[in-house]
Amino acid sequence: MPTVIAHHDVKDTKHWLASPKRKEIFEPIGVTNIRTFVDPQKPNRVGLVMEVADMDRLVAFMKTKPAADAMEHDGVLPETLVILVQS
């Protein structure tokens, strides 16, 4: 199971950190062990480290309306999203 790092900017870091959306949307597609991070130099830049059982499923899900709605709810700026996969 690969470890994935994702980072992006958000509108409101406190809101993003408190949001239950990550767990709600990612757990049903097999994403586990989600950990959150905040850039101390630029607090609106945040990141996740997570274990992903099926990368194809995650990539397909990220193109859906529920994923876009969750990002909007969490204040994610989608144009800043970068996903890195353990090699």
Tab-separated table of C-alpha atoms in Angstrom:
chain	number	residue	atom	x	y	z
A	1	MET	CA	0.000	0.000	0.000
A	2	PRO	CA	1.695	3.222	-1.111
A	3	THR	CA	2.066	6.244	1.093
A	4	VAL	CA	0.841	9.429	-0.567
A	5	ILE	CA	1.665	13.041	0.225
A	6	ALA	CA	-0.736	15.737	-0.922
A	7	HIS	CA	-0.293	19.444	-0.364
A	8	HIS	CA	-2.310	22.495	-1.313
A	9	ASP	CA	-3.350	25.926	-0.135
A	10	VAL	CA	-6.542	26.595	1.815
A	11	LYS	CA	-8.606	29.679	2.568
A	12	ASP	CA	-8.898	29.006	6.324
A	13	THR	CA	-6.439	26.653	7.999
A	14	LYS	CA	-8.406	26.286	11.237
A	15	HIS	CA	-11.530	25.309	9.302
A	16	TRP	CA	-9.579	22.828	7.164
A	17	LEU	CA	-7.973	21.202	10.210
A	18	ALA	CA	-11.312	20.836	12.012
A	19	SER	CA	-13.242	19.498	9.029
A	20	PRO	CA	-14.497	15.896	9.120
A	21	LYS	CA	-14.684	15.771	5.294
A	22	ARG	CA	-11.314	14.046	4.746
A	23	LYS	CA	-12.347	11.063	6.809
A	24	GLU	CA	-15.877	11.042	5.358
A	25	ILE	CA	-14.767	10.976	1.724
A	26	PHE	CA	-11.481	9.079	1.853
A	27	GLU	CA	-12.208	6.180	4.209
A	28	PRO	CA	-14.927	4.650	1.970
A	29	ILE	CA	-12.430	4.451	-0.906
A	30	GLY	CA	-9.739	2.742	1.159
A	31	VAL	CA	-7.597	5.697	2.247
A	32	THR	CA	-6.319	5.242	5.796
A	33	ASN	CA	-3.917	6.676	8.358
A	34	ILE	CA	-4.553	10.281	7.269
A	35	ARG	CA	-2.273	12.788	8.997
A	36	THR	CA	-2.442	16.571	8.562
A	37	PHE	CA	0.379	19.111	8.371
A	38	VAL	CA	0.657	22.906	8.254
A	39	ASP	CA	3.567	24.881	6.784
A	40	PRO	CA	4.827	27.078	9.662
A	41	GLN	CA	6.223	29.613	7.172
A	42	LYS	CA	2.979	29.862	5.192
A	43	PRO	CA	0.071	28.646	7.382
A	44	ASN	CA	-2.401	28.498	4.494
A	45	ARG	CA	-0.247	25.798	2.862
A	46	VAL	CA	-1.291	22.450	4.282
A	47	GLY	CA	-0.626	18.813	3.561
A	48	LEU	CA	-1.691	15.247	4.136
A	49	VAL	CA	0.160	11.981	4.409
A	50	MET	CA	-2.033	8.926	3.910
A	51	GLU	CA	-2.005	5.270	2.968
A	52	VAL	CA	-3.865	4.526	-0.265
A	53	ALA	CA	-5.029	0.987	-1.011
A	54	ASP	CA	-5.963	1.709	-4.647
A	55	MET	CA	-4.342	4.675	-6.413
A	56	ASP	CA	-6.534	4.293	-9.510
A	57	ARG	CA	-9.611	4.564	-7.333
A	58	LEU	CA	-8.251	7.675	-5.610
A	59	VAL	CA	-7.342	9.338	-8.921
A	60	ALA	CA	-10.796	8.579	-10.362
A	61	PHE	CA	-12.514	9.817	-7.209
A	62	MET	CA	-10.620	13.116	-7.252
A	63	LYS	CA	-12.294	13.894	-10.612
A	64	THR	CA	-15.822	13.554	-9.198
A	65	LYS	CA	-18.317	16.145	-8.007
A	66	PRO	CA	-18.292	14.773	-4.421
A	67	ALA	CA	-14.515	15.340	-4.294
A	68	ALA	CA	-14.908	18.869	-5.698
A	69	ASP	CA	-17.699	19.580	-3.206
A	70	ALA	CA	-15.550	18.340	-0.299
A	71	MET	CA	-12.625	20.509	-1.408
A	72	GLU	CA	-14.939	23.504	-1.681
A	73	HIS	CA	-16.373	22.803	1.788
A	74	ASP	CA	-12.854	22.605	3.225
A	75	GLY	CA	-11.680	25.775	1.466
A	76	VAL	CA	-9.102	23.962	-0.647
A	77	LEU	CA	-7.713	25.923	-3.601
A	78	PRO	CA	-7.769	23.031	-6.119
A	79	GLU	CA	-5.363	24.673	-8.553
A	80	THR	CA	-2.640	24.360	-5.893
A	81	LEU	CA	-3.120	20.612	-5.286
A	82	VAL	CA	0.003	18.456	-5.698
A	83	ILE	CA	-0.032	14.693	-5.070
A	84	LEU	CA	3.177	12.702	-4.580
A	85	VAL	CA	3.242	8.897	-4.485
A	86	GLN	CA	5.824	6.847	-2.655
A	87	SER	CA	8.243	5.330	-5.144
